[in-house]
Amino acid sequence: MSASYQGVLWNRQKRIYDFVLWSFIAVYIALFAFLNYRFDPRITPETLFIRATGTLALLMLHVILSIGPLARIDKRFLILLYNRRHLGVSMFLVAGTHGVFNLAQFHSMGNVNPFVSLFSSNMHYTSFINFPFQVLGFFALLILFMMAATSHDFWLNTLTPRLWKSLHMLVYVAYALVIMHVVLGVLQLEHEPTLFGVLLFGLTWVSGLHLYAGWLEGKRDREASHTEGWVAVGTSDDIEDSRAKIVFVGGERIAVFRYNGKLSAVSNVCKHQNGPLGEGKIVDGCITCPWHGYQYRPEDGCAPPPFKEKVSTFKLKMVNGIIYVSPKPNAEGQFEEPLVIG
Amino acid sequence: MIMRERTRQSKPFYIGWMPKAEPEYRSFVRLVIFALVVVIIFVSVFLVTNQHGFSSGVFERSNFTELEGMLIQKPFPAIKTFYGKDIYGNPLVKTIPLVNKGKFGADSLVAQMMAAHRTAGDTLWVNIKGRLIYNRGVALMELTAQDAAMHMMKALPDGQKFAAPMVTDLGTATLQGQIVDPKCYLGVMKPGEGKPHSDCAIRCIAGGIPPMLRIINKDGEENLLILRGEQGETINRQVLKFVGQPVTVSGKIEQVDDWLVMKINPLTSIETE
Ligand code: FES
């Protein structure tokens, strides 16, 4: 929503979010340390810290990857999505600590530079089981770093939302790298089937959630009936006041909003990070994105000044009480007379 | 307030920049936090109890020990200490290999000490100070202070007599085990073996720490054999690609005082599984 850029704005919600988040991080590390010293006090402090940060980062990554699909399944999870990037940056810091500790422990104080050592100690690049797993961790960390570094909205606008989104989709590559880092690394020594089991559970959980959320959305799209040219949306009673109904037309989602006895249709895709505008709400006369609260006027798709984002609008008509939307988008920000409900 | 009034009519809607969330959201968030607390307790207990546990090796990080004995270079840099006599009057010998700080062996350091102090043909009787690393009766010393770790001493009168090592030929054998760097393996790092540690072991061996073959017999007893070339030369570079994996090694075994040395051809004697 920013027309000019400021440092991250800290509101009360963000402070609470971060406080809870870092309490979790502290509690996990403390608990992990306590349990280790109870279970086997012979552990070295370095190993303890490496394992605590490694497992914590992996756990956080699972939570991060779950929030998106969970929010698509149950809207109440949106409250976690809003500050997800804080979670992402914190996870990067935890994973980065893990990486730095490993580099210091395993690769420093030797006869070559630690980074040279990282890539050249284990040269079994053509083997699967002996593959240099730390290199996988390094590239995962590199991706997480790029994501954390570009997490501010300044980068979103500088890189264009499209590129930014693609960059941040690399989180799935990072996830795959991390899974292989664990499988080809510590699990080669700690080869308990239970540990493989819990990793597999995490993988199944994340992919299952994504598949289920995708299936749900597909089902909703298919249910939206459409005929040649204009597409039937339903009756105005189908749409709750200040809310929208989403229809899937020609490969694109359109959000039809009802407010003050009028109807307007806009593209469902928020200009900020592609959030689903149709799951938002009219607040103070503006469509408000459920993800981070960007706003657009329903009649012309423009963000209220001083903001500059624009989404496309769509023509609506009513025949025998059925609302129809034209699949052809107007130009972004083009005014479209709202349809008055008779 | 107006917003709260309005939104109460229908399903709650949360916008990140709103100062307060709807009550329904708040209880939901509490539920999520509770669930996450359960998850982290479960995950940490599960992970910690499913680890293999750690070796009982010790690295005396903050404790320096002084040893007196004979400094030797062959078959590996070590200090040979004498701690009494057996019933035949032969000395009881404990040879403690020496390693340098970090991931380095002590070959050149010991060679320098020798060169600097040797009086023609004599063995070098020294007092040496460093940090001990030990597990199950096998010990190593890190010369933390490097050059300053050693002081010349006057040789014990009957120490001289036993300067030459007692070498017993134990024949040839083929053994299954893992090539480890003894510094980490004996206690500096835990785990100091296997895949997660292999990069570090490679770095240590590349830095001159003598490679050792760790074998475990069927009763779970373990033994460490120092790996050398057929002529007793160092083969650190040649074994790097086998470090940290299960291997089968064939060679000639010798007992040198209280250590086992396995002499192998690094090009043909090591097989991976
Ligand atoms: S996606 Fe961020 S506000 Fe819409």
Coordinates of C-alpha atoms and ligand atoms in Angstrom, one line a residue:
Chain A
M1 CA 0.0 0.0 0.0
S2 CA 2.9 2.3 0.1
A3 CA 3.3 5.1 -2.3
S4 CA 6.6 6.0 -0.7
Y5 CA 8.7 3.5 1.2
Q6 CA 9.3 3.5 4.9
G7 CA 11.0 1.0 7.1
V8 CA 8.8 -1.8 8.2
L9 CA 5.9 -0.3 10.1
W10 CA 5.4 -1.9 13.4
N11 CA 1.9 -2.0 14.6
R12 CA 0.5 -3.7 17.7
Q13 CA -0.3 -6.9 15.8
K14 CA 3.2 -7.2 14.4
R15 CA 4.7 -6.8 17.8
I16 CA 2.5 -9.5 19.3
Y17 CA 3.2 -11.7 16.4
D18 CA 7.0 -11.3 16.7
F19 CA 6.9 -11.7 20.5
V20 CA 5.0 -15.0 20.2
L21 CA 7.3 -16.1 17.4
W22 CA 10.5 -15.4 19.2
S23 CA 9.1 -16.9 22.4
F24 CA 8.5 -20.1 20.4
I25 CA 12.1 -20.0 19.1
A26 CA 13.5 -19.5 22.6
V27 CA 11.3 -22.2 24.1
Y28 CA 12.2 -24.7 21.5
I29 CA 15.9 -24.2 21.8
A30 CA 15.7 -24.3 25.6
L31 CA 13.6 -27.4 25.6
F32 CA 15.8 -29.1 23.0
A33 CA 18.9 -28.4 25.1
F34 CA 17.3 -29.4 28.4
L35 CA 16.1 -32.7 26.9
N36 CA 19.5 -33.4 25.4
Y37 CA 21.3 -32.9 28.6
R38 CA 18.8 -35.2 30.3
F39 CA 18.9 -37.8 27.6
D40 CA 22.7 -37.9 26.9
P41 CA 24.8 -35.2 28.6
R42 CA 27.8 -36.3 26.5
I43 CA 26.6 -34.2 23.6
T44 CA 29.0 -31.3 22.7
P45 CA 27.6 -27.8 22.9
E46 CA 28.3 -27.3 19.2
T47 CA 26.4 -30.4 18.1
L48 CA 23.6 -29.4 20.4
F49 CA 23.3 -26.0 18.9
I50 CA 23.7 -27.3 15.3
R51 CA 20.9 -29.8 15.8
A52 CA 18.6 -27.4 17.7
T53 CA 18.8 -24.7 15.0
G54 CA 18.6 -27.2 12.2
T55 CA 15.5 -29.0 13.4
L56 CA 13.9 -25.7 14.4
A57 CA 14.4 -24.2 11.0
L58 CA 12.9 -27.3 9.4
L59 CA 9.9 -27.1 11.7
M60 CA 9.4 -23.4 10.9
L61 CA 9.7 -24.1 7.2
H62 CA 6.9 -26.6 7.6
V63 CA 4.7 -24.1 9.4
I64 CA 5.5 -21.4 6.8
L65 CA 4.6 -23.8 3.9
S66 CA 1.4 -24.8 5.7
I67 CA 0.0 -21.3 6.2
G68 CA -0.8 -20.6 2.5
P69 CA -3.0 -23.7 1.9
L70 CA -4.5 -23.6 5.4
A71 CA -5.7 -20.0 4.7
R72 CA -7.2 -21.2 1.5
I73 CA -9.0 -24.0 3.3
D74 CA -10.1 -22.0 6.4
K75 CA -10.2 -18.2 6.2
R76 CA -9.3 -17.9 9.8
F77 CA -5.7 -18.9 9.1
L78 CA -5.4 -15.6 7.2
I79 CA -4.4 -14.0 10.5
L80 CA -1.2 -16.0 10.4
L81 CA -0.6 -15.2 6.7
Y82 CA -0.5 -11.5 7.2
N83 CA 2.8 -11.5 9.0
R84 CA 4.2 -14.6 7.3
R85 CA 7.3 -12.8 6.1
H86 CA 8.3 -12.2 9.7
L87 CA 8.2 -15.9 10.2
G88 CA 10.2 -16.3 7.0
V89 CA 12.9 -13.9 7.9
S90 CA 13.1 -15.4 11.4
M91 CA 13.4 -18.9 9.9
F92 CA 16.2 -17.7 7.7
L93 CA 18.0 -16.3 10.7
V94 CA 17.7 -19.7 12.5
A95 CA 18.8 -21.6 9.4
G96 CA 21.6 -19.2 8.8
T97 CA 22.9 -19.7 12.4
H98 CA 22.8 -23.4 11.7
G99 CA 24.8 -22.9 8.5
V100 CA 27.4 -20.6 10.1
F101 CA 27.9 -23.0 13.0
N102 CA 28.4 -25.9 10.6
L103 CA 30.9 -23.9 8.5
A104 CA 32.8 -23.0 11.6
Q105 CA 32.8 -26.5 13.1
F106 CA 33.4 -28.6 10.1
H107 CA 35.3 -26.4 7.6
S108 CA 37.2 -23.7 9.4
M109 CA 40.7 -24.0 10.9
G110 CA 41.8 -26.3 8.1
N111 CA 44.3 -26.1 5.3
V112 CA 41.9 -24.4 2.8
N113 CA 39.3 -21.6 3.0
P114 CA 36.1 -22.8 4.7
F115 CA 34.0 -22.1 1.5
V116 CA 36.5 -24.0 -0.6
S117 CA 36.3 -26.8 1.9
L118 CA 32.5 -26.8 1.8
F119 CA 32.5 -27.6 -1.9
S120 CA 35.7 -29.6 -2.3
S121 CA 36.0 -31.9 0.8
N122 CA 33.5 -34.5 -0.3
M123 CA 33.9 -34.9 -4.0
H124 CA 31.3 -37.6 -4.5
Y125 CA 29.1 -35.4 -6.7
T126 CA 28.2 -38.3 -8.9
S127 CA 27.1 -40.6 -6.1
F128 CA 23.6 -40.5 -4.5
I129 CA 24.2 -41.8 -1.1
N130 CA 27.6 -40.1 -0.7
F131 CA 26.6 -36.8 -2.2
P132 CA 28.0 -33.8 -0.4
F133 CA 24.8 -32.9 1.5
Q134 CA 26.2 -29.7 3.0
V135 CA 26.3 -28.2 -0.4
L136 CA 22.5 -28.8 -0.7
G137 CA 22.1 -27.0 2.6
F138 CA 24.2 -24.1 1.3
F139 CA 22.0 -23.6 -1.8
A140 CA 18.8 -23.8 0.3
L141 CA 20.2 -21.2 2.6
L142 CA 21.1 -19.0 -0.4
I143 CA 17.5 -19.1 -1.6
L144 CA 16.2 -18.3 1.9
F145 CA 18.6 -15.4 2.0
M146 CA 17.4 -14.0 -1.3
M147 CA 13.8 -14.3 0.0
A148 CA 14.6 -12.7 3.3
A149 CA 16.6 -9.9 1.7
T150 CA 13.8 -9.0 -0.7
S151 CA 10.9 -9.5 1.8
H152 CA 10.2 -5.8 2.1
D153 CA 7.5 -4.3 -0.2
F154 CA 10.2 -2.0 -1.7
W155 CA 11.6 -5.1 -3.5
L156 CA 8.1 -6.3 -4.4
N157 CA 7.6 -3.1 -6.4
T158 CA 11.2 -2.8 -7.7
L159 CA 11.3 -6.4 -9.0
T160 CA 7.6 -6.3 -10.1
P161 CA 5.1 -8.5 -8.3
R162 CA 5.5 -11.2 -11.0
L163 CA 9.3 -11.6 -10.6
W164 CA 9.0 -11.2 -6.9
K165 CA 6.4 -14.0 -6.7
S166 CA 8.5 -16.3 -8.9
L167 CA 11.5 -15.6 -6.7
H168 CA 9.5 -16.4 -3.6
M169 CA 8.2 -19.6 -5.2
L170 CA 11.7 -20.8 -4.9
V171 CA 10.9 -21.7 -1.4
Y172 CA 9.7 -25.0 -2.7
V173 CA 13.1 -25.6 -4.3
A174 CA 14.6 -24.7 -0.9
Y175 CA 12.3 -27.1 0.8
A176 CA 13.3 -29.9 -1.5
L177 CA 17.0 -29.1 -1.0
V178 CA 16.5 -29.2 2.7
I179 CA 14.8 -32.5 2.7
M180 CA 17.6 -34.0 0.7
H181 CA 20.2 -32.3 3.0
V182 CA 18.6 -34.1 5.9
V183 CA 18.2 -37.5 4.1
L184 CA 21.7 -37.5 2.7
G185 CA 23.2 -36.0 5.8
V186 CA 22.3 -36.6 9.4
L187 CA 19.9 -39.5 8.6
Q188 CA 22.9 -41.4 7.1
L189 CA 24.2 -41.7 10.6
E190 CA 21.0 -41.5 12.7
H191 CA 19.2 -44.0 10.5
E192 CA 16.3 -44.6 12.8
P193 CA 13.2 -45.5 10.7
T194 CA 11.2 -43.3 13.1
L195 CA 13.2 -40.2 12.0
F196 CA 12.6 -41.0 8.4
G197 CA 9.0 -41.5 9.3
V198 CA 8.6 -38.0 10.8
L199 CA 10.3 -36.4 7.9
L200 CA 8.0 -38.2 5.5
F201 CA 5.1 -37.2 7.6
G202 CA 6.1 -33.5 7.2
L203 CA 6.5 -33.9 3.5
T204 CA 3.1 -35.6 3.2
W205 CA 1.5 -33.0 5.3
V206 CA 2.8 -30.1 3.2
S207 CA 2.1 -31.6 -0.1
G208 CA -1.3 -33.0 1.0
L209 CA -2.4 -29.6 2.2
H210 CA -1.4 -28.0 -1.1
L211 CA -3.2 -30.6 -3.1
Y212 CA -6.3 -30.4 -1.0
A213 CA -6.4 -26.6 -1.1
G214 CA -5.9 -26.7 -4.9
W215 CA -8.6 -29.3 -5.3
L216 CA -11.0 -27.2 -3.2
E217 CA -10.4 -24.2 -5.4
G218 CA -10.7 -26.1 -8.6
K219 CA -14.1 -27.4 -7.3
R220 CA -15.3 -23.9 -6.6
D221 CA -14.2 -22.8 -10.0
R222 CA -15.9 -25.7 -11.7
E223 CA -19.1 -25.0 -9.8
A224 CA -19.2 -21.5 -11.2
S225 CA -21.4 -22.1 -14.2
H226 CA -20.8 -20.2 -17.4
T227 CA -22.4 -19.9 -20.8
E228 CA -21.1 -18.5 -24.2
G229 CA -19.9 -14.9 -23.9
W230 CA -21.4 -13.6 -20.7
V231 CA -21.0 -15.8 -17.6
A232 CA -23.7 -16.4 -15.0
V233 CA -22.7 -15.5 -11.5
G234 CA -25.9 -16.3 -9.7
T235 CA -28.5 -14.1 -8.0
S236 CA -27.6 -11.1 -5.9
D237 CA -28.9 -13.1 -2.9
D238 CA -26.0 -15.4 -3.4
I239 CA -23.6 -12.7 -2.4
E240 CA -23.4 -11.5 1.2
D241 CA -23.3 -7.7 1.7
S242 CA -19.8 -6.2 1.5
R243 CA -18.5 -9.5 0.2
A244 CA -17.9 -11.1 -3.1
K245 CA -18.5 -14.2 -5.1
I246 CA -15.6 -15.6 -7.2
V247 CA -16.2 -16.9 -10.6
F248 CA -13.7 -18.7 -12.9
V249 CA -13.9 -17.4 -16.4
G250 CA -11.5 -18.1 -19.3
G251 CA -8.6 -19.1 -17.0
E252 CA -9.1 -16.1 -14.8
R253 CA -10.8 -15.5 -11.5
I254 CA -13.2 -12.5 -11.2
A255 CA -14.6 -11.2 -7.9
V256 CA -18.1 -9.9 -8.0
F257 CA -18.7 -7.6 -5.0
R258 CA -22.0 -6.5 -3.5
Y259 CA -22.2 -3.3 -1.5
N260 CA -24.8 -0.6 -0.7
G261 CA -27.3 -2.2 -3.1
K262 CA -24.8 -2.2 -6.0
L263 CA -22.6 -4.8 -7.7
S264 CA -19.1 -4.4 -9.2
A265 CA -16.7 -6.9 -10.6
V266 CA -12.9 -6.7 -10.5
S267 CA -10.0 -9.1 -11.1
N268 CA -9.5 -11.5 -8.2
V269 CA -5.8 -10.9 -8.2
C270 CA -4.4 -8.4 -5.8
K271 CA -1.5 -6.3 -7.2
H272 CA 0.5 -6.7 -4.0
Q273 CA 1.2 -10.4 -3.9
N274 CA -1.6 -11.9 -5.9
G275 CA -3.8 -12.3 -2.8
P276 CA -7.5 -13.3 -3.5
L277 CA -9.4 -10.1 -3.5
G278 CA -12.7 -12.0 -3.7
E279 CA -12.1 -13.4 -0.3
G280 CA -11.7 -9.9 1.0
K281 CA -14.4 -7.4 2.1
I282 CA -15.6 -3.9 1.5
V283 CA -14.2 -1.8 4.3
D284 CA -14.8 2.0 4.3
G285 CA -16.1 1.7 0.7
C286 CA -13.1 -0.1 -0.6
I287 CA -12.4 -3.7 -1.5
T288 CA -9.8 -4.8 1.1
C289 CA -7.4 -7.6 0.3
P290 CA -7.5 -10.4 3.0
W291 CA -3.8 -10.9 2.9
H292 CA -2.2 -7.6 3.7
G293 CA -5.1 -5.2 3.5
Y294 CA -4.4 -3.4 0.2
Q295 CA -7.5 -1.5 -0.9
Y296 CA -9.2 -0.8 -4.2
R297 CA -12.4 1.1 -5.2
P298 CA -14.9 -1.4 -6.5
E299 CA -16.2 0.8 -9.4
D300 CA -12.8 1.5 -11.0
G301 CA -10.4 -0.9 -9.4
C302 CA -8.0 1.9 -8.3
A303 CA -6.4 2.1 -4.9
P304 CA -7.5 5.3 -3.2
P305 CA -4.9 8.0 -3.4
P306 CA -2.0 8.4 -2.7
F307 CA -1.7 4.7 -3.6
K308 CA -1.3 3.8 -7.3
E309 CA -2.2 0.1 -7.6
K310 CA -4.9 -0.7 -10.2
V311 CA -6.8 -3.9 -11.0
S312 CA -9.0 -4.5 -14.0
T313 CA -12.8 -4.1 -13.8
F314 CA -15.5 -6.2 -15.6
K315 CA -18.9 -5.4 -17.1
L316 CA -21.9 -6.8 -15.3
K317 CA -25.5 -7.2 -16.4
M318 CA -28.7 -8.6 -14.9
V319 CA -31.2 -10.7 -16.8
N320 CA -34.2 -12.2 -15.0
G321 CA -32.6 -11.7 -11.7
I322 CA -29.4 -13.5 -12.8
I323 CA -26.2 -11.6 -12.7
Y324 CA -23.8 -12.1 -15.7
V325 CA -20.2 -11.0 -16.0
S326 CA -18.4 -10.3 -19.2
P327 CA -15.2 -12.4 -19.4
K328 CA -13.4 -9.5 -21.2
P329 CA -11.6 -7.4 -18.7
N330 CA -11.6 -3.6 -19.0
A331 CA -8.3 -1.8 -18.8
E332 CA -6.8 -1.7 -15.3
G333 CA -8.4 1.1 -13.3
Q334 CA -11.1 1.8 -15.9
F335 CA -14.4 3.1 -14.3
E336 CA -17.3 0.7 -14.8
E337 CA -20.8 1.8 -13.7
P338 CA -21.9 -0.4 -10.8
L339 CA -25.0 -2.5 -11.4
V340 CA -27.8 -1.4 -9.2
I341 CA -29.8 -4.2 -7.7
G342 CA -33.4 -3.7 -8.7
Chain B
M1 CA -15.5 1.2 16.5
I2 CA -17.5 1.7 13.4
M3 CA -15.7 -1.0 11.7
R4 CA -16.3 -3.4 14.6
E5 CA -20.0 -2.7 14.4
R6 CA -20.1 -3.3 10.8
T7 CA -18.1 -6.4 10.6
R8 CA -20.0 -8.0 13.5
Q9 CA -23.0 -8.5 11.2
S10 CA -21.3 -11.1 9.2
K11 CA -18.3 -13.5 9.2
P12 CA -15.4 -11.8 10.9
F13 CA -12.7 -10.3 8.6
Y14 CA -9.2 -9.6 9.7
I15 CA -7.0 -7.0 8.1
G16 CA -3.4 -7.0 9.2
W17 CA -3.3 -3.3 9.8
M18 CA -6.3 -3.3 12.0
P19 CA -5.1 -2.7 15.6
K20 CA -7.3 -5.5 17.1
A21 CA -8.6 -8.7 15.7
E22 CA -12.2 -9.9 16.1
P23 CA -12.9 -12.0 19.2
E24 CA -13.5 -15.0 17.1
Y25 CA -10.1 -14.6 15.5
R26 CA -8.6 -14.2 18.9
S27 CA -9.8 -17.5 20.2
F28 CA -8.8 -19.1 17.0
V29 CA -5.3 -17.8 17.3
R30 CA -5.1 -19.0 20.9
L31 CA -6.1 -22.4 19.6
V32 CA -3.4 -22.3 17.0
I33 CA -0.8 -21.3 19.6
F34 CA -1.8 -24.1 21.8
A35 CA -1.5 -26.6 18.9
L36 CA 2.0 -25.3 18.1
V37 CA 3.1 -25.6 21.7
V38 CA 2.0 -29.3 21.6
V39 CA 3.8 -29.7 18.3
I40 CA 7.1 -28.3 19.6
I41 CA 7.0 -30.4 22.8
F42 CA 6.3 -33.5 20.7
V43 CA 8.9 -32.7 18.1
S44 CA 11.7 -31.9 20.6
V45 CA 11.0 -35.0 22.8
F46 CA 10.7 -37.2 19.7
L47 CA 13.9 -36.0 18.0
V48 CA 16.0 -36.0 21.2
T49 CA 15.0 -39.5 22.2
N50 CA 15.4 -40.9 18.7
Q51 CA 19.1 -39.9 18.4
H52 CA 21.7 -42.6 18.8
G53 CA 23.4 -41.0 21.8
F54 CA 27.0 -39.8 21.8
S55 CA 30.4 -41.2 22.5
S56 CA 32.0 -40.9 25.9
G57 CA 35.1 -39.3 24.4
V58 CA 36.5 -36.4 26.2
F59 CA 38.3 -33.3 24.9
E60 CA 39.8 -31.4 27.8
R61 CA 39.1 -28.0 26.3
S62 CA 40.1 -25.9 29.3
N63 CA 42.6 -28.2 30.9
F64 CA 46.3 -28.4 29.9
T65 CA 48.2 -31.5 30.8
E66 CA 52.0 -32.0 30.9
L67 CA 53.6 -35.2 29.8
E68 CA 57.2 -36.3 30.0
G69 CA 58.6 -38.8 27.6
M70 CA 60.3 -39.4 24.4
L71 CA 59.4 -37.3 21.3
I72 CA 59.1 -39.6 18.2
Q73 CA 58.4 -38.9 14.6
K74 CA 57.9 -42.4 13.3
P75 CA 55.7 -44.2 12.6
F76 CA 53.7 -41.1 13.6
P77 CA 54.4 -38.0 15.7
A78 CA 53.9 -38.9 19.3
I79 CA 55.2 -38.8 22.7
K80 CA 56.2 -42.1 24.2
T81 CA 55.7 -42.2 27.9
F82 CA 56.9 -44.7 30.4
Y83 CA 54.8 -45.5 33.4
G84 CA 56.5 -48.4 35.2
K85 CA 57.8 -51.9 34.4
D86 CA 56.2 -55.2 33.9
I87 CA 57.3 -58.3 35.8
Y88 CA 60.2 -58.9 33.4
G89 CA 61.5 -55.5 33.9
N90 CA 60.4 -54.2 30.5
P91 CA 59.0 -50.7 30.6
L92 CA 55.3 -50.1 30.3
V93 CA 54.9 -47.8 27.4
K94 CA 52.0 -45.5 26.5
T95 CA 52.4 -43.7 23.1
I96 CA 50.3 -40.7 22.8
P97 CA 50.0 -39.4 19.2
L98 CA 50.4 -35.6 18.8
V99 CA 48.2 -33.4 16.6
N100 CA 48.3 -29.7 16.0
K101 CA 45.7 -27.0 16.6
G102 CA 42.6 -26.9 14.4
K103 CA 42.5 -29.4 11.6
F104 CA 46.3 -30.0 11.3
G105 CA 48.6 -32.9 12.0
A106 CA 51.8 -32.4 14.0
D107 CA 54.4 -33.8 11.5
S108 CA 56.1 -30.6 10.6
L109 CA 55.8 -29.2 14.1
V110 CA 57.5 -32.2 15.6
A111 CA 60.1 -32.2 12.8
Q112 CA 60.9 -28.6 13.7
M113 CA 61.2 -29.4 17.4
M114 CA 63.5 -32.3 16.6
A115 CA 65.6 -30.2 14.2
A116 CA 65.9 -27.4 16.7
H117 CA 66.8 -29.5 19.7
R118 CA 68.4 -32.7 18.6
T119 CA 71.8 -33.4 19.8
A120 CA 73.4 -35.8 17.3
G121 CA 71.8 -39.2 17.3
D122 CA 70.1 -38.9 20.6
T123 CA 66.4 -39.3 21.2
L124 CA 64.7 -36.2 22.4
W125 CA 63.5 -36.4 25.9
V126 CA 60.9 -33.7 26.5
N127 CA 58.2 -32.3 28.6
I128 CA 55.2 -31.4 26.5
K129 CA 52.1 -29.5 27.3
G130 CA 48.7 -29.7 25.6
R131 CA 45.1 -30.7 25.7
L132 CA 44.2 -34.3 26.0
I133 CA 41.6 -36.0 23.9
Y134 CA 40.7 -39.5 25.0
N135 CA 38.2 -42.3 24.9
R136 CA 38.3 -45.9 26.3
G137 CA 41.9 -45.9 27.1
V138 CA 43.1 -44.3 23.8
A139 CA 44.5 -40.8 24.1
L140 CA 45.8 -38.1 21.8
M141 CA 47.3 -34.7 22.6
E142 CA 46.7 -31.4 20.9
L143 CA 49.8 -29.2 20.9
T144 CA 47.6 -26.1 21.5
A145 CA 50.6 -23.8 22.2
Q146 CA 52.5 -25.2 19.1
D147 CA 56.2 -24.5 19.4
A148 CA 55.9 -23.3 23.0
A149 CA 54.3 -26.7 24.0
M150 CA 57.7 -28.4 24.3
H151 CA 60.6 -28.1 26.7
M152 CA 63.8 -30.2 26.6
M153 CA 64.4 -32.4 29.6
K154 CA 67.3 -34.5 30.6
A155 CA 66.7 -38.1 29.5
L156 CA 65.7 -40.6 32.2
P157 CA 68.7 -42.9 32.5
D158 CA 66.9 -46.1 31.5
G159 CA 64.4 -44.4 29.1
Q160 CA 67.2 -44.3 26.5
K161 CA 67.5 -48.0 26.4
F162 CA 63.9 -48.3 25.0
A163 CA 64.2 -45.7 22.3
A164 CA 63.6 -48.2 19.6
P165 CA 60.0 -49.2 19.3
M166 CA 58.9 -52.8 20.0
V167 CA 57.5 -54.0 16.7
T168 CA 55.6 -57.2 16.4
D169 CA 54.4 -58.5 13.0
L170 CA 50.7 -59.6 13.3
G171 CA 50.4 -60.8 9.7
T172 CA 48.0 -59.7 7.0
A173 CA 44.2 -59.2 7.4
T174 CA 41.2 -57.8 5.7
L175 CA 39.0 -55.7 7.9
Q176 CA 35.7 -53.8 7.6
G177 CA 35.4 -50.5 9.2
Q178 CA 35.5 -46.7 8.7
I179 CA 38.4 -44.4 8.1
V180 CA 38.2 -41.6 10.7
D181 CA 40.3 -38.7 11.9
P182 CA 41.3 -39.7 15.4
K183 CA 41.2 -36.1 16.7
C184 CA 37.5 -35.6 16.1
Y185 CA 36.6 -39.3 16.6
L186 CA 38.2 -39.6 20.0
G187 CA 36.2 -36.7 21.5
V188 CA 36.6 -33.3 19.9
M189 CA 33.4 -33.8 17.9
K190 CA 30.3 -35.8 18.5
P191 CA 29.4 -37.5 16.3
G192 CA 33.0 -37.7 15.0
E193 CA 32.2 -40.3 12.4
G194 CA 29.9 -41.1 9.5
K195 CA 28.4 -39.0 6.8
P196 CA 27.5 -35.9 8.8
H197 CA 31.0 -35.6 10.0
S198 CA 32.8 -36.8 6.8
D199 CA 33.7 -33.3 5.4
C200 CA 35.4 -32.4 8.7
A201 CA 37.3 -35.7 8.8
I202 CA 38.4 -35.2 5.3
R203 CA 39.7 -31.7 6.2
C204 CA 41.5 -33.0 9.3
I205 CA 43.2 -35.8 7.3
A206 CA 44.0 -33.5 4.5
G207 CA 45.7 -31.3 7.1
G208 CA 47.9 -34.1 8.3
I209 CA 46.1 -35.8 11.1
P210 CA 46.9 -39.5 10.7
P211 CA 44.0 -41.5 9.2
M212 CA 42.9 -44.4 11.3
L213 CA 40.7 -47.4 10.5
R214 CA 38.0 -47.8 13.2
I215 CA 36.9 -51.4 13.4
I216 CA 34.2 -52.9 15.7
N217 CA 34.1 -56.6 16.4
K218 CA 31.0 -58.6 16.9
D219 CA 31.1 -58.0 20.7
G220 CA 31.0 -54.2 20.0
E221 CA 34.6 -53.7 21.1
E222 CA 36.4 -51.3 18.9
N223 CA 40.0 -50.8 17.8
L224 CA 41.8 -48.1 16.0
L225 CA 44.6 -48.9 13.4
I226 CA 46.8 -46.2 12.1
L227 CA 46.9 -46.4 8.3
R228 CA 50.2 -46.1 6.5
G229 CA 51.6 -46.9 3.1
E230 CA 53.5 -50.2 2.5
Q231 CA 56.8 -48.5 3.3
G232 CA 55.4 -46.7 6.3
E233 CA 54.9 -43.5 4.4
T234 CA 51.9 -41.2 5.0
I235 CA 48.9 -41.8 2.7
N236 CA 46.6 -39.0 3.9
R237 CA 45.9 -37.6 0.4
Q238 CA 45.2 -41.0 -1.1
V239 CA 42.6 -42.1 1.5
L240 CA 40.5 -38.9 1.4
K241 CA 37.9 -40.2 -1.0
F242 CA 37.1 -43.2 1.4
V243 CA 36.8 -41.2 4.6
G244 CA 33.6 -41.6 6.6
Q245 CA 32.1 -44.4 4.6
P246 CA 32.0 -48.2 5.3
V247 CA 35.1 -49.7 3.7
T248 CA 37.0 -53.0 3.6
V249 CA 40.8 -52.6 3.9
S250 CA 43.4 -55.3 3.4
G251 CA 47.0 -54.9 4.6
K252 CA 49.8 -55.9 6.9
I253 CA 49.3 -55.3 10.6
E254 CA 52.1 -54.5 13.0
Q255 CA 52.0 -53.8 16.6
V256 CA 54.3 -50.8 17.3
D257 CA 54.6 -50.5 21.1
D258 CA 51.0 -50.0 22.2
W259 CA 49.5 -49.1 18.8
L260 CA 48.4 -51.0 15.8
V261 CA 49.6 -49.9 12.4
M262 CA 48.1 -51.2 9.2
K263 CA 50.3 -50.9 6.1
I264 CA 48.4 -50.8 2.9
N265 CA 48.6 -49.9 -0.7
P266 CA 46.1 -47.0 -0.9
L267 CA 45.4 -47.6 -4.5
T268 CA 44.3 -51.2 -4.3
S269 CA 43.8 -52.1 -0.7
I270 CA 40.6 -50.1 0.1
E271 CA 37.2 -51.1 -1.2
T272 CA 33.9 -49.3 -0.6
E273 CA 30.7 -51.3 -0.1
Ligands
FES1 S1 -1.7 -9.7 -1.5 FE1 -0.9 -8.4 -0.1 S2 -2.6 -7.1 0.2 FE2 -3.2 -8.3 -1.3

